[in-house]
Amino acid sequence: MSHGGVLDAKTPGKRSKAPFTILIVEDSPTDIELMLHALEDADLKPLGGDFEMEVRANAEGALQLLAERSVDLVLTDMMLPGLSGLDLVGRIQALDPNLPVLVVTRMNTVSQAVDAMRRGAFDYIVKPVNAADLEMRLHRAIRISEILRRHAIYEHHDRQVYESNSLVGGSRAFEQIISRIREATQSRSTVLITGETGTGKGLIARAIHQQSLQPDHPFQIIDCTTLPEGMMESELFGHVRGAFTGAISDKPGLIELANGGTVFFDEIGELPLPLQSKLLRVLEDNEVRPVGGTRVRTVNIRFIAATNRDLERRVRDGSFRKDLYYRLAVISIAVLPLRERREDIPVIARHLLTKLSREMGKPGCHFDERAMEALVAYDWPGNGRELRNVVERAVLLATNETVRASDIRGLLPGREADSAGIPDIGLTSLPYIEAKERAIDQFTKAYLEAKLVQHGGVITKAAESSGIPRQHFSLLMKRFLGSDAAGET
Ligand SMILES: Nc1ncnc2c1ncn2[C@@H]1O[C@H](COP(=O)(O)OP(=O)(O)OP(=O)(O)O)[C@@H](O)[C@H]1O
């Protein structure tokens, strides 16, 4: 037997390479002795060889241990001083429902053991403990808890992946998108997502894949705008050896590589007509024919396509195949631009701020009310992607935790012109000298911010490209952006 770390109850599924740990909760030294002997006699090899024991004389001690470290299985006596074995079962259930607890009882307290099972205990063992009986029950408990845990790992993993790329919103239009996603996950039908650039079409495609029946299979993104010209066909469908000069061996295409999973065709509207007909055949027959090959390969793939083009218009003008359009749009999801679902702006902006500020080591950033008003009022021609860029720059430039309207306005296009000296209504209400000073201040602030963004926040580079000595640049930063910023690189 050896000692070491065990399963982390707070992180489902994070198992260290530790021996299997059994916690015995028993106050009688004789019974502890008997239990240890029985465990040693039991053939616990299939558990992975090594196992170790922790012994506690009461439920309170057991709970304290569980708060400090995780164990794989608990064997507890029913009759304990202080909290009873029954109470302990309830507490452990609340802590980690996948941790198997076996209660050890005397014949005359079997009814209590049955109560414990109602509270979530996995099984009970009657004293005196018999090695063969113990072994059989332990194996069963462990097998089932492993299954539960594996399930918890998937759920946790899924949630993490989904949250990190998560799609958020609060509008009616967003709710409709979510219900379309749900509908799409019920089948393997092809999905066509349409919407302006940056509206989250990629996130929707990923969400459909992650919530589908095979989320662990590949999610292959094929961006039709970046496929190398001349190689498109072989990139998509693969080729056989000798198909063309340089084809020195058989090579599977991107579609075949995603077999079992999802292929996401981004900007499908850009796919040339000859490849459109080849793709149609794949969608209809679930077969891929590599370039130069005579034999087809069967594939099982969910196809999702997205476009920011008006595909129906392209069908009308003959640049997109009508039959492919209908084959793709079995389920169609039309995503509105942000300016037509403004209720989503604060939700997405806050979500991005929390995520990005944490990633950039400035957790706790928040928008003040005016900043949020400025975000909601803006039209976002680049939609969520533009919003993300603005939030990222706001975090980069933030000198404290509050992002203000003035910080936001400086980052929105067109504002530099205002700041660069075109007097706004506020300025024209001031005497000339004062208005000029304010305009210069606004310009300087916007200029410094823009330079810092251009150079990823590196002051030396920003100063160099401005033609201002670094020390002077730092002083300007101190004056116009707040003192903390000037202490950086
Ligand atoms: N509903 C949303 N929730 C969270 N983030 C969003 C949402 N919509 C857009 N975003 C942000 O916008 C970025 C762009 O999204 P995505 O790449 O999915 O857009 P797209 O419509 O596929 O763009 P394109 O047409 O240019 O390929 C995302 O990475 C995310 O930061």
Short mmCIF file of C-alpha atoms and ligand atoms in Angstrom, two decimals:
data_model
loop_
_atom_site.label_atom_id
_atom_site.label_comp_id
_atom_site.label_asym_id
_atom_site.label_seq_id
_atom_site.Cartn_x
_atom_site.Cartn_y
_atom_site.Cartn_z
CA MET A 1 0.00 0.00 0.00
CA SER A 2 1.19 3.52 -0.66
CA HIS A 3 0.11 7.09 -0.13
CA GLY A 4 -0.68 9.86 -2.58
CA GLY A 5 -3.28 12.23 -4.00
CA VAL A 6 -6.68 11.09 -5.16
CA LEU A 7 -9.65 12.14 -7.22
CA ASP A 8 -10.39 15.83 -7.01
CA ALA A 9 -14.03 16.00 -5.92
CA LYS A 10 -14.23 19.69 -6.86
CA THR A 11 -13.10 18.95 -10.39
CA PRO A 12 -15.12 16.02 -11.60
CA GLY A 13 -12.99 13.62 -13.51
CA LYS A 14 -9.59 15.08 -12.65
CA ARG A 15 -7.99 11.88 -11.45
CA SER A 16 -4.37 11.92 -10.42
CA LYS A 17 -2.23 8.85 -10.97
CA ALA A 18 -2.78 7.95 -7.34
CA PRO A 19 -3.58 4.72 -5.60
CA PHE A 20 -7.20 3.92 -5.01
CA THR A 21 -8.10 5.35 -1.62
CA ILE A 22 -10.63 3.83 0.72
CA LEU A 23 -11.78 5.83 3.73
CA ILE A 24 -12.86 3.71 6.68
CA VAL A 25 -15.01 5.43 9.29
CA GLU A 26 -15.08 3.23 12.36
CA ASP A 27 -14.62 3.91 16.08
CA SER A 28 -13.92 0.38 17.28
CA PRO A 29 -10.20 -0.56 17.04
CA THR A 30 -11.11 -4.27 16.81
CA ASP A 31 -13.49 -3.67 13.93
CA ILE A 32 -10.88 -1.51 12.18
CA GLU A 33 -8.41 -4.35 12.51
CA LEU A 34 -10.91 -6.87 11.09
CA MET A 35 -11.81 -4.56 8.23
CA LEU A 36 -8.16 -3.98 7.28
CA HIS A 37 -7.53 -7.72 7.28
CA ALA A 38 -10.57 -8.33 5.13
CA LEU A 39 -9.45 -5.65 2.68
CA GLU A 40 -5.98 -7.09 2.48
CA ASP A 41 -7.38 -10.54 1.84
CA ALA A 42 -9.76 -9.26 -0.81
CA ASP A 43 -8.30 -9.40 -4.29
CA LEU A 44 -8.28 -5.72 -5.14
CA LYS A 45 -5.86 -6.02 -8.04
CA PRO A 46 -8.43 -5.15 -10.70
CA LEU A 47 -8.75 -1.75 -9.02
CA GLY A 48 -5.40 -0.89 -10.49
CA GLY A 49 -3.08 -2.59 -8.01
CA ASP A 50 -2.21 -0.01 -5.42
CA PHE A 51 -4.67 1.12 -2.86
CA GLU A 52 -4.38 2.95 0.38
CA MET A 53 -6.52 3.46 3.46
CA GLU A 54 -7.47 6.42 5.52
CA VAL A 55 -9.11 5.70 8.85
CA ARG A 56 -11.24 8.12 10.87
CA ALA A 57 -12.98 7.36 14.15
CA ASN A 58 -15.99 9.58 13.56
CA ALA A 59 -18.08 11.26 10.86
CA GLU A 60 -16.74 14.72 11.68
CA GLY A 61 -13.16 13.54 11.07
CA ALA A 62 -14.25 11.90 7.83
CA LEU A 63 -15.89 15.10 6.58
CA GLN A 64 -12.80 17.09 7.44
CA LEU A 65 -10.65 14.71 5.44
CA LEU A 66 -13.04 14.90 2.49
CA ALA A 67 -12.80 18.68 2.58
CA GLU A 68 -9.01 18.42 2.28
CA ARG A 69 -8.67 15.64 -0.21
CA SER A 70 -10.76 13.24 -2.22
CA VAL A 71 -11.12 9.53 -1.78
CA ASP A 72 -12.49 6.83 -4.07
CA LEU A 73 -14.74 4.94 -1.71
CA VAL A 74 -16.06 5.22 1.85
CA LEU A 75 -16.81 2.33 4.19
CA THR A 76 -18.61 3.61 7.23
CA ASP A 77 -19.96 2.04 10.36
CA MET A 78 -23.58 2.93 11.16
CA MET A 79 -23.10 3.45 14.88
CA LEU A 80 -20.67 6.31 15.33
CA PRO A 81 -20.14 8.74 18.20
CA GLY A 82 -21.45 12.21 17.26
CA LEU A 83 -22.89 12.37 13.75
CA SER A 84 -24.29 8.95 12.80
CA GLY A 85 -23.32 6.87 9.78
CA LEU A 86 -26.73 7.82 8.35
CA ASP A 87 -25.95 11.54 8.65
CA LEU A 88 -22.55 10.99 7.11
CA VAL A 89 -24.14 9.34 4.06
CA GLY A 90 -26.39 12.40 3.59
CA ARG A 91 -23.47 14.83 3.87
CA ILE A 92 -21.33 12.89 1.41
CA GLN A 93 -24.19 12.73 -1.06
CA ALA A 94 -24.42 16.50 -0.97
CA LEU A 95 -20.65 16.82 -1.41
CA ASP A 96 -20.09 14.32 -4.21
CA PRO A 97 -23.01 12.16 -5.34
CA ASN A 98 -20.67 9.95 -7.36
CA LEU A 99 -18.56 8.90 -4.39
CA PRO A 100 -19.69 5.39 -3.39
CA VAL A 101 -20.44 4.90 0.29
CA LEU A 102 -20.92 1.43 1.70
CA VAL A 103 -22.31 1.18 5.19
CA VAL A 104 -21.17 -1.53 7.56
CA THR A 105 -23.80 -2.72 9.97
CA ARG A 106 -24.64 -5.41 12.47
CA MET A 107 -27.51 -7.76 11.77
CA ASN A 108 -29.67 -5.96 14.31
CA THR A 109 -29.30 -2.57 12.59
CA VAL A 110 -29.93 -3.67 9.01
CA SER A 111 -33.09 -1.53 8.88
CA GLN A 112 -30.89 1.55 9.43
CA ALA A 113 -28.64 0.42 6.61
CA VAL A 114 -31.66 0.30 4.36
CA ASP A 115 -32.45 3.89 5.45
CA ALA A 116 -28.88 4.82 4.53
CA MET A 117 -29.38 3.38 1.07
CA ARG A 118 -32.48 5.52 0.69
CA ARG A 119 -30.23 8.50 1.44
CA GLY A 120 -27.82 7.49 -1.27
CA ALA A 121 -25.53 4.83 0.24
CA PHE A 122 -24.50 2.45 -2.48
CA ASP A 123 -24.69 -0.84 -0.54
CA TYR A 124 -24.37 -2.32 2.91
CA ILE A 125 -22.13 -4.98 4.38
CA VAL A 126 -23.00 -7.04 7.44
CA LYS A 127 -20.50 -7.48 10.26
CA PRO A 128 -18.42 -9.53 10.80
CA VAL A 129 -17.00 -8.51 7.45
CA ASN A 130 -16.21 -11.37 5.12
CA ALA A 131 -13.40 -10.85 2.56
CA ALA A 132 -15.18 -12.47 -0.40
CA ASP A 133 -18.39 -10.55 0.26
CA LEU A 134 -16.45 -7.31 0.71
CA GLU A 135 -14.53 -7.87 -2.50
CA MET A 136 -17.65 -8.49 -4.55
CA ARG A 137 -19.46 -5.43 -3.19
CA LEU A 138 -16.44 -3.16 -3.58
CA HIS A 139 -15.96 -4.14 -7.18
CA ARG A 140 -19.58 -3.46 -7.97
CA ALA A 141 -19.54 -0.09 -6.20
CA ILE A 142 -16.40 0.99 -7.98
CA ARG A 143 -17.56 -0.08 -11.40
CA ILE A 144 -20.77 1.88 -11.12
CA SER A 145 -19.13 4.94 -9.62
CA GLU A 146 -16.58 4.91 -12.47
CA ILE A 147 -19.44 5.00 -14.97
CA LEU A 148 -21.08 7.90 -13.15
CA ARG A 149 -17.82 9.74 -12.94
CA ARG A 150 -17.04 9.30 -16.60
CA HIS A 151 -20.44 10.75 -17.35
CA ALA A 152 -19.62 13.70 -15.06
CA ILE A 153 -16.29 14.19 -16.88
CA TYR A 154 -18.08 14.51 -20.21
CA GLU A 155 -20.65 16.89 -18.82
CA HIS A 156 -17.95 19.03 -17.22
CA HIS A 157 -15.74 18.98 -20.32
CA ASP A 158 -18.69 19.88 -22.51
CA ARG A 159 -19.75 22.71 -20.27
CA GLN A 160 -16.20 24.08 -20.16
CA VAL A 161 -15.73 23.99 -23.93
CA TYR A 162 -19.19 25.36 -24.48
CA GLU A 163 -18.77 28.13 -21.92
CA SER A 164 -15.40 29.23 -23.23
CA ASN A 165 -16.86 29.80 -26.70
CA SER A 166 -20.29 30.48 -25.42
CA LEU A 167 -23.06 32.06 -27.25
CA VAL A 168 -25.01 34.45 -25.08
CA GLY A 169 -27.93 36.77 -25.60
CA GLY A 170 -31.14 38.05 -24.11
CA SER A 171 -33.39 39.01 -27.04
CA ARG A 172 -36.41 37.18 -28.47
CA ALA A 173 -34.42 36.73 -31.66
CA PHE A 174 -31.66 35.04 -29.64
CA GLU A 175 -34.18 32.70 -27.99
CA GLN A 176 -35.33 31.67 -31.44
CA ILE A 177 -31.75 30.91 -32.43
CA ILE A 178 -31.36 28.72 -29.35
CA SER A 179 -34.50 26.78 -30.16
CA ARG A 180 -33.30 26.28 -33.74
CA ILE A 181 -29.99 24.99 -32.37
CA ARG A 182 -31.92 22.57 -30.17
CA GLU A 183 -33.96 21.43 -33.14
CA ALA A 184 -30.77 20.91 -35.16
CA THR A 185 -29.22 18.75 -32.44
CA GLN A 186 -32.16 16.32 -32.59
CA SER A 187 -31.13 15.08 -36.04
CA ARG A 188 -28.16 14.92 -38.42
CA SER A 189 -29.89 17.16 -40.96
CA THR A 190 -27.84 19.74 -42.81
CA VAL A 191 -27.98 23.26 -41.38
CA LEU A 192 -27.56 26.55 -43.24
CA ILE A 193 -26.71 29.57 -41.09
CA THR A 194 -27.02 33.01 -42.68
CA GLY A 195 -26.17 36.42 -41.28
CA GLU A 196 -23.81 39.36 -41.58
CA THR A 197 -20.16 38.95 -40.73
CA GLY A 198 -19.44 38.55 -37.01
CA THR A 199 -22.99 37.68 -35.98
CA GLY A 200 -21.85 34.44 -34.35
CA LYS A 201 -22.49 31.93 -37.14
CA GLY A 202 -19.32 30.02 -36.26
CA LEU A 203 -20.32 29.90 -32.60
CA ILE A 204 -23.74 28.56 -33.54
CA ALA A 205 -22.20 25.84 -35.70
CA ARG A 206 -19.91 24.82 -32.86
CA ALA A 207 -22.79 24.82 -30.38
CA ILE A 208 -24.74 22.46 -32.64
CA HIS A 209 -21.75 20.15 -32.85
CA GLN A 210 -21.07 20.25 -29.11
CA GLN A 211 -24.64 19.47 -28.22
CA SER A 212 -24.96 16.73 -30.80
CA LEU A 213 -24.72 13.03 -30.14
CA GLN A 214 -21.06 12.85 -31.16
CA PRO A 215 -19.38 15.90 -29.62
CA ASP A 216 -16.08 14.07 -29.22
CA HIS A 217 -15.80 13.47 -32.95
CA PRO A 218 -14.00 16.07 -35.08
CA PHE A 219 -15.38 19.52 -35.79
CA GLN A 220 -13.75 20.40 -39.09
CA ILE A 221 -13.95 24.01 -40.25
CA ILE A 222 -13.51 24.52 -43.97
CA ASP A 223 -13.25 28.20 -44.85
CA CYS A 224 -14.14 28.37 -48.53
CA THR A 225 -12.43 31.77 -48.88
CA THR A 226 -9.02 30.45 -47.88
CA LEU A 227 -8.91 27.11 -49.68
CA PRO A 228 -5.86 27.26 -51.97
CA GLU A 229 -6.99 27.80 -55.55
CA GLY A 230 -6.19 24.89 -57.82
CA MET A 231 -5.94 22.58 -54.82
CA MET A 232 -9.51 23.02 -53.62
CA GLU A 233 -10.80 19.74 -54.94
CA SER A 234 -7.99 17.65 -53.55
CA GLU A 235 -8.10 19.55 -50.22
CA LEU A 236 -11.79 18.76 -49.85
CA PHE A 237 -12.05 15.28 -51.29
CA GLY A 238 -8.48 13.98 -51.07
CA HIS A 239 -6.46 12.39 -53.88
CA VAL A 240 -4.88 9.09 -54.81
CA ARG A 241 -1.21 8.55 -55.56
CA GLY A 242 -0.27 9.78 -59.02
CA ALA A 243 -3.47 11.82 -59.48
CA PHE A 244 -1.33 14.82 -60.39
CA THR A 245 2.31 15.87 -60.28
CA GLY A 246 3.37 15.91 -56.66
CA ALA A 247 0.69 13.44 -55.50
CA ILE A 248 3.27 11.01 -54.17
CA SER A 249 0.86 9.11 -51.96
CA ASP A 250 -2.85 8.75 -51.23
CA LYS A 251 -4.11 11.62 -49.09
CA PRO A 252 -7.53 11.86 -47.47
CA GLY A 253 -9.40 15.15 -47.87
CA LEU A 254 -10.73 17.43 -45.14
CA ILE A 255 -14.21 15.94 -45.42
CA GLU A 256 -13.05 12.38 -44.92
CA LEU A 257 -10.86 13.42 -42.00
CA ALA A 258 -13.98 14.61 -40.17
CA ASN A 259 -15.71 11.26 -40.55
CA GLY A 260 -18.08 10.65 -37.66
CA GLY A 261 -18.19 14.34 -36.75
CA THR A 262 -19.21 17.68 -38.23
CA VAL A 263 -17.93 19.60 -41.23
CA PHE A 264 -18.57 23.34 -41.07
CA PHE A 265 -18.34 25.05 -44.46
CA ASP A 266 -17.77 28.72 -43.70
CA GLU A 267 -18.58 31.16 -46.51
CA ILE A 268 -20.11 28.39 -48.62
CA GLY A 269 -21.21 31.05 -51.13
CA GLU A 270 -17.58 31.26 -52.30
CA LEU A 271 -17.37 27.62 -53.41
CA PRO A 272 -16.85 27.45 -57.21
CA LEU A 273 -19.65 25.84 -59.24
CA PRO A 274 -17.78 22.63 -60.25
CA LEU A 275 -17.05 21.90 -56.58
CA GLN A 276 -20.64 22.68 -55.66
CA SER A 277 -21.80 19.71 -57.74
CA LYS A 278 -19.17 17.45 -56.20
CA LEU A 279 -20.23 18.53 -52.74
CA LEU A 280 -23.86 17.91 -53.59
CA ARG A 281 -23.00 14.31 -54.42
CA VAL A 282 -21.29 13.89 -51.04
CA LEU A 283 -24.36 15.26 -49.25
CA GLU A 284 -26.73 13.04 -51.18
CA ASP A 285 -24.80 9.77 -51.17
CA ASN A 286 -22.55 10.11 -48.11
CA GLU A 287 -19.63 9.17 -50.32
CA VAL A 288 -16.37 10.91 -51.15
CA ARG A 289 -14.44 10.26 -54.35
CA PRO A 290 -10.79 11.33 -54.11
CA VAL A 291 -9.21 13.10 -57.08
CA GLY A 292 -7.89 10.49 -59.54
CA GLY A 293 -9.61 7.66 -57.67
CA THR A 294 -12.11 5.15 -58.95
CA ARG A 295 -13.34 3.90 -55.61
CA VAL A 296 -15.60 5.97 -53.34
CA ARG A 297 -15.27 6.15 -49.56
CA THR A 298 -18.34 6.15 -47.38
CA VAL A 299 -18.59 8.89 -44.77
CA ASN A 300 -20.97 9.66 -41.93
CA ILE A 301 -20.88 13.41 -41.40
CA ARG A 302 -23.17 16.20 -40.22
CA PHE A 303 -22.79 19.19 -42.55
CA ILE A 304 -23.29 22.78 -41.46
CA ALA A 305 -22.77 25.68 -43.85
CA ALA A 306 -22.69 29.42 -43.27
CA THR A 307 -22.68 32.47 -45.44
CA ASN A 308 -22.95 36.23 -45.16
CA ARG A 309 -24.05 36.41 -48.82
CA ASP A 310 -27.59 36.44 -50.12
CA LEU A 311 -27.54 32.84 -51.36
CA GLU A 312 -31.05 33.05 -52.80
CA ARG A 313 -29.93 35.91 -55.00
CA ARG A 314 -26.88 33.87 -56.03
CA VAL A 315 -29.18 31.03 -56.95
CA ARG A 316 -31.22 33.43 -59.08
CA ASP A 317 -28.16 34.81 -60.86
CA GLY A 318 -26.83 31.28 -61.44
CA SER A 319 -23.66 31.48 -59.34
CA PHE A 320 -24.95 29.02 -56.73
CA ARG A 321 -26.61 25.71 -57.49
CA LYS A 322 -30.27 25.66 -56.58
CA ASP A 323 -30.27 21.94 -55.70
CA LEU A 324 -27.29 22.41 -53.37
CA TYR A 325 -28.97 25.40 -51.73
CA TYR A 326 -32.06 23.32 -50.91
CA ARG A 327 -29.93 20.37 -49.80
CA LEU A 328 -28.06 22.65 -47.39
CA ALA A 329 -31.05 24.55 -46.02
CA VAL A 330 -32.87 21.57 -44.51
CA ILE A 331 -32.69 23.49 -41.24
CA SER A 332 -31.99 27.18 -41.72
CA ILE A 333 -30.97 29.67 -39.08
CA ALA A 334 -31.02 33.35 -39.99
CA VAL A 335 -29.04 35.49 -37.53
CA LEU A 336 -30.03 39.14 -37.28
CA PRO A 337 -27.36 41.83 -37.07
CA LEU A 338 -26.72 43.18 -33.56
CA ARG A 339 -28.34 46.55 -34.35
CA GLU A 340 -31.63 44.69 -34.89
CA ARG A 341 -31.43 42.90 -31.53
CA ARG A 342 -29.93 45.53 -29.28
CA GLU A 343 -31.03 43.70 -26.10
CA ASP A 344 -28.22 41.24 -26.85
CA ILE A 345 -25.51 43.93 -26.82
CA PRO A 346 -25.21 44.37 -23.01
CA VAL A 347 -25.33 40.60 -22.45
CA ILE A 348 -22.62 39.85 -25.02
CA ALA A 349 -20.53 42.87 -23.95
CA ARG A 350 -20.55 41.82 -20.27
CA HIS A 351 -19.81 38.22 -21.17
CA LEU A 352 -16.84 39.29 -23.31
CA LEU A 353 -15.59 41.73 -20.68
CA THR A 354 -15.60 39.05 -17.97
CA LYS A 355 -13.89 36.52 -20.22
CA LEU A 356 -11.29 38.86 -21.75
CA SER A 357 -10.43 40.75 -18.56
CA ARG A 358 -9.78 37.42 -16.85
CA GLU A 359 -7.66 36.22 -19.78
CA MET A 360 -5.69 39.48 -19.85
CA GLY A 361 -4.95 39.37 -16.13
CA LYS A 362 -7.26 42.25 -15.21
CA PRO A 363 -10.22 40.48 -13.60
CA GLY A 364 -13.03 42.56 -12.12
CA CYS A 365 -13.40 45.03 -15.01
CA HIS A 366 -16.92 46.35 -15.50
CA PHE A 367 -18.74 48.93 -17.62
CA ASP A 368 -20.30 51.93 -15.98
CA GLU A 369 -23.85 52.78 -17.01
CA ARG A 370 -22.84 55.41 -19.57
CA ALA A 371 -20.34 53.08 -21.20
CA MET A 372 -23.07 50.50 -21.64
CA GLU A 373 -25.35 53.15 -23.14
CA ALA A 374 -22.63 54.02 -25.65
CA LEU A 375 -22.25 50.35 -26.59
CA VAL A 376 -25.98 49.85 -27.05
CA ALA A 377 -26.35 53.05 -29.10
CA TYR A 378 -23.65 52.10 -31.62
CA ASP A 379 -24.68 50.21 -34.78
CA TRP A 380 -21.93 47.55 -34.86
CA PRO A 381 -21.48 46.98 -38.60
CA GLY A 382 -18.96 44.24 -37.69
CA ASN A 383 -21.42 42.79 -35.14
CA GLY A 384 -20.11 40.55 -32.32
CA ARG A 385 -16.60 40.46 -33.76
CA GLU A 386 -16.31 44.24 -33.71
CA LEU A 387 -17.81 44.31 -30.22
CA ARG A 388 -15.22 41.81 -29.11
CA ASN A 389 -12.39 43.95 -30.54
CA VAL A 390 -13.66 47.06 -28.79
CA VAL A 391 -14.01 45.22 -25.47
CA GLU A 392 -10.53 43.77 -25.87
CA ARG A 393 -9.02 47.19 -26.52
CA ALA A 394 -10.96 48.69 -23.62
CA VAL A 395 -9.48 46.04 -21.29
CA LEU A 396 -6.00 46.57 -22.72
CA LEU A 397 -6.17 50.30 -22.08
CA ALA A 398 -8.04 50.12 -18.77
CA THR A 399 -6.13 51.81 -15.99
CA ASN A 400 -8.67 50.76 -13.38
CA GLU A 401 -11.59 48.38 -13.12
CA THR A 402 -14.26 50.74 -14.46
CA VAL A 403 -14.64 51.11 -18.21
CA ARG A 404 -16.27 54.50 -18.88
CA ALA A 405 -18.20 55.96 -21.80
CA SER A 406 -15.22 58.13 -22.72
CA ASP A 407 -13.05 54.98 -22.96
CA ILE A 408 -15.59 53.34 -25.24
CA ARG A 409 -16.21 56.36 -27.47
CA GLY A 410 -12.53 56.72 -28.13
CA LEU A 411 -12.51 53.19 -29.50
CA LEU A 412 -15.45 53.49 -31.86
CA PRO A 413 -14.73 54.42 -35.47
CA GLY A 414 -15.31 58.02 -36.44
CA ARG A 415 -14.51 59.21 -32.95
CA GLU A 416 -10.89 59.91 -33.71
CA ALA A 417 -12.07 62.59 -36.14
CA ASP A 418 -14.11 64.21 -33.39
CA SER A 419 -11.24 63.95 -30.95
CA ALA A 420 -8.81 65.17 -33.57
CA GLY A 421 -10.26 68.64 -33.33
CA ILE A 422 -13.61 68.79 -35.05
CA PRO A 423 -15.53 70.73 -32.43
CA ASP A 424 -18.63 69.02 -31.12
CA ILE A 425 -21.60 70.81 -29.61
CA GLY A 426 -20.05 70.69 -26.15
CA LEU A 427 -16.90 72.42 -27.37
CA THR A 428 -18.59 75.17 -29.35
CA SER A 429 -20.38 76.24 -26.21
CA LEU A 430 -16.96 77.08 -24.67
CA PRO A 431 -14.76 80.16 -25.23
CA TYR A 432 -12.24 79.58 -28.07
CA ILE A 433 -9.11 79.13 -25.92
CA GLU A 434 -10.79 76.68 -23.57
CA ALA A 435 -12.47 74.76 -26.42
CA LYS A 436 -9.11 74.48 -28.22
CA GLU A 437 -7.42 73.13 -25.10
CA ARG A 438 -10.18 70.57 -24.56
CA ALA A 439 -10.01 69.48 -28.21
CA ILE A 440 -6.24 69.05 -27.94
CA ASP A 441 -6.69 67.02 -24.77
CA GLN A 442 -9.26 64.78 -26.45
CA PHE A 443 -7.02 64.38 -29.47
CA THR A 444 -3.98 63.52 -27.34
CA LYS A 445 -5.89 60.92 -25.36
CA ALA A 446 -7.31 59.27 -28.50
CA TYR A 447 -3.91 59.42 -30.20
CA LEU A 448 -2.11 57.76 -27.28
CA GLU A 449 -4.75 55.07 -26.98
CA ALA A 450 -4.67 54.32 -30.69
CA LYS A 451 -0.86 54.11 -30.67
CA LEU A 452 -0.89 51.77 -27.68
CA VAL A 453 -3.49 49.53 -29.32
CA GLN A 454 -1.44 49.47 -32.53
CA HIS A 455 1.59 48.28 -30.57
CA GLY A 456 -0.15 45.83 -28.24
CA GLY A 457 0.35 48.10 -25.22
CA VAL A 458 4.16 48.19 -25.55
CA ILE A 459 5.03 51.78 -24.61
CA THR A 460 8.54 51.80 -26.07
CA LYS A 461 7.22 50.81 -29.49
CA ALA A 462 4.24 53.18 -29.31
CA ALA A 463 6.57 56.05 -28.39
CA GLU A 464 9.04 55.19 -31.14
CA SER A 465 6.36 55.10 -33.83
CA SER A 466 4.97 58.45 -32.58
CA GLY A 467 8.35 60.11 -32.84
CA ILE A 468 8.14 61.08 -29.17
CA PRO A 469 10.89 60.16 -26.67
CA ARG A 470 9.70 57.31 -24.46
CA GLN A 471 9.93 59.39 -21.30
CA HIS A 472 7.79 62.12 -22.81
CA PHE A 473 5.28 59.52 -24.04
CA SER A 474 5.08 58.12 -20.50
CA LEU A 475 4.45 61.57 -19.11
CA LEU A 476 1.66 62.12 -21.63
CA MET A 477 0.19 58.77 -20.66
CA LYS A 478 0.37 59.72 -17.02
CA ARG A 479 -1.46 62.94 -17.71
CA PHE A 480 -4.05 61.77 -20.22
CA LEU A 481 -4.62 58.08 -19.50
CA GLY A 482 -3.99 57.93 -15.77
CA SER A 483 -0.75 57.41 -13.88
CA ASP A 484 -0.68 53.58 -13.58
CA ALA A 485 -0.39 52.96 -17.31
CA ALA A 486 2.93 54.73 -17.52
CA GLY A 487 4.66 52.17 -15.36
CA GLU A 488 4.35 49.39 -17.94
CA THR A 489 6.76 48.26 -20.63
N1 LIG B 1 -24.14 35.73 -29.25
C1 LIG B 1 -22.84 35.85 -28.99
N2 LIG B 1 -22.36 35.53 -27.80
C2 LIG B 1 -21.06 35.66 -27.52
N3 LIG B 1 -20.15 36.13 -28.39
C3 LIG B 1 -20.56 36.47 -29.60
C4 LIG B 1 -21.92 36.34 -29.98
N4 LIG B 1 -22.04 36.73 -31.26
C5 LIG B 1 -20.82 37.08 -31.67
N5 LIG B 1 -19.92 36.94 -30.67
C6 LIG B 1 -18.48 37.30 -30.75
O1 LIG B 1 -18.20 37.54 -32.11
C7 LIG B 1 -17.10 36.72 -32.56
C8 LIG B 1 -17.37 36.34 -33.97
O2 LIG B 1 -18.28 35.28 -34.04
P1 LIG B 1 -18.26 34.24 -35.23
O3 LIG B 1 -16.89 34.02 -35.73
O4 LIG B 1 -19.06 33.05 -34.81
O5 LIG B 1 -19.07 35.09 -36.32
P2 LIG B 1 -19.39 34.71 -37.81
O6 LIG B 1 -20.80 35.13 -38.05
O7 LIG B 1 -19.06 33.27 -38.06
O8 LIG B 1 -18.42 35.66 -38.61
P3 LIG B 1 -17.92 35.54 -40.15
O9 LIG B 1 -19.15 35.60 -41.01
O10 LIG B 1 -17.07 36.75 -40.31
O11 LIG B 1 -17.17 34.26 -40.25
C9 LIG B 1 -17.07 35.57 -31.58
O12 LIG B 1 -15.77 35.05 -31.42
C10 LIG B 1 -17.54 36.20 -30.29
O13 LIG B 1 -16.45 36.82 -29.66
#
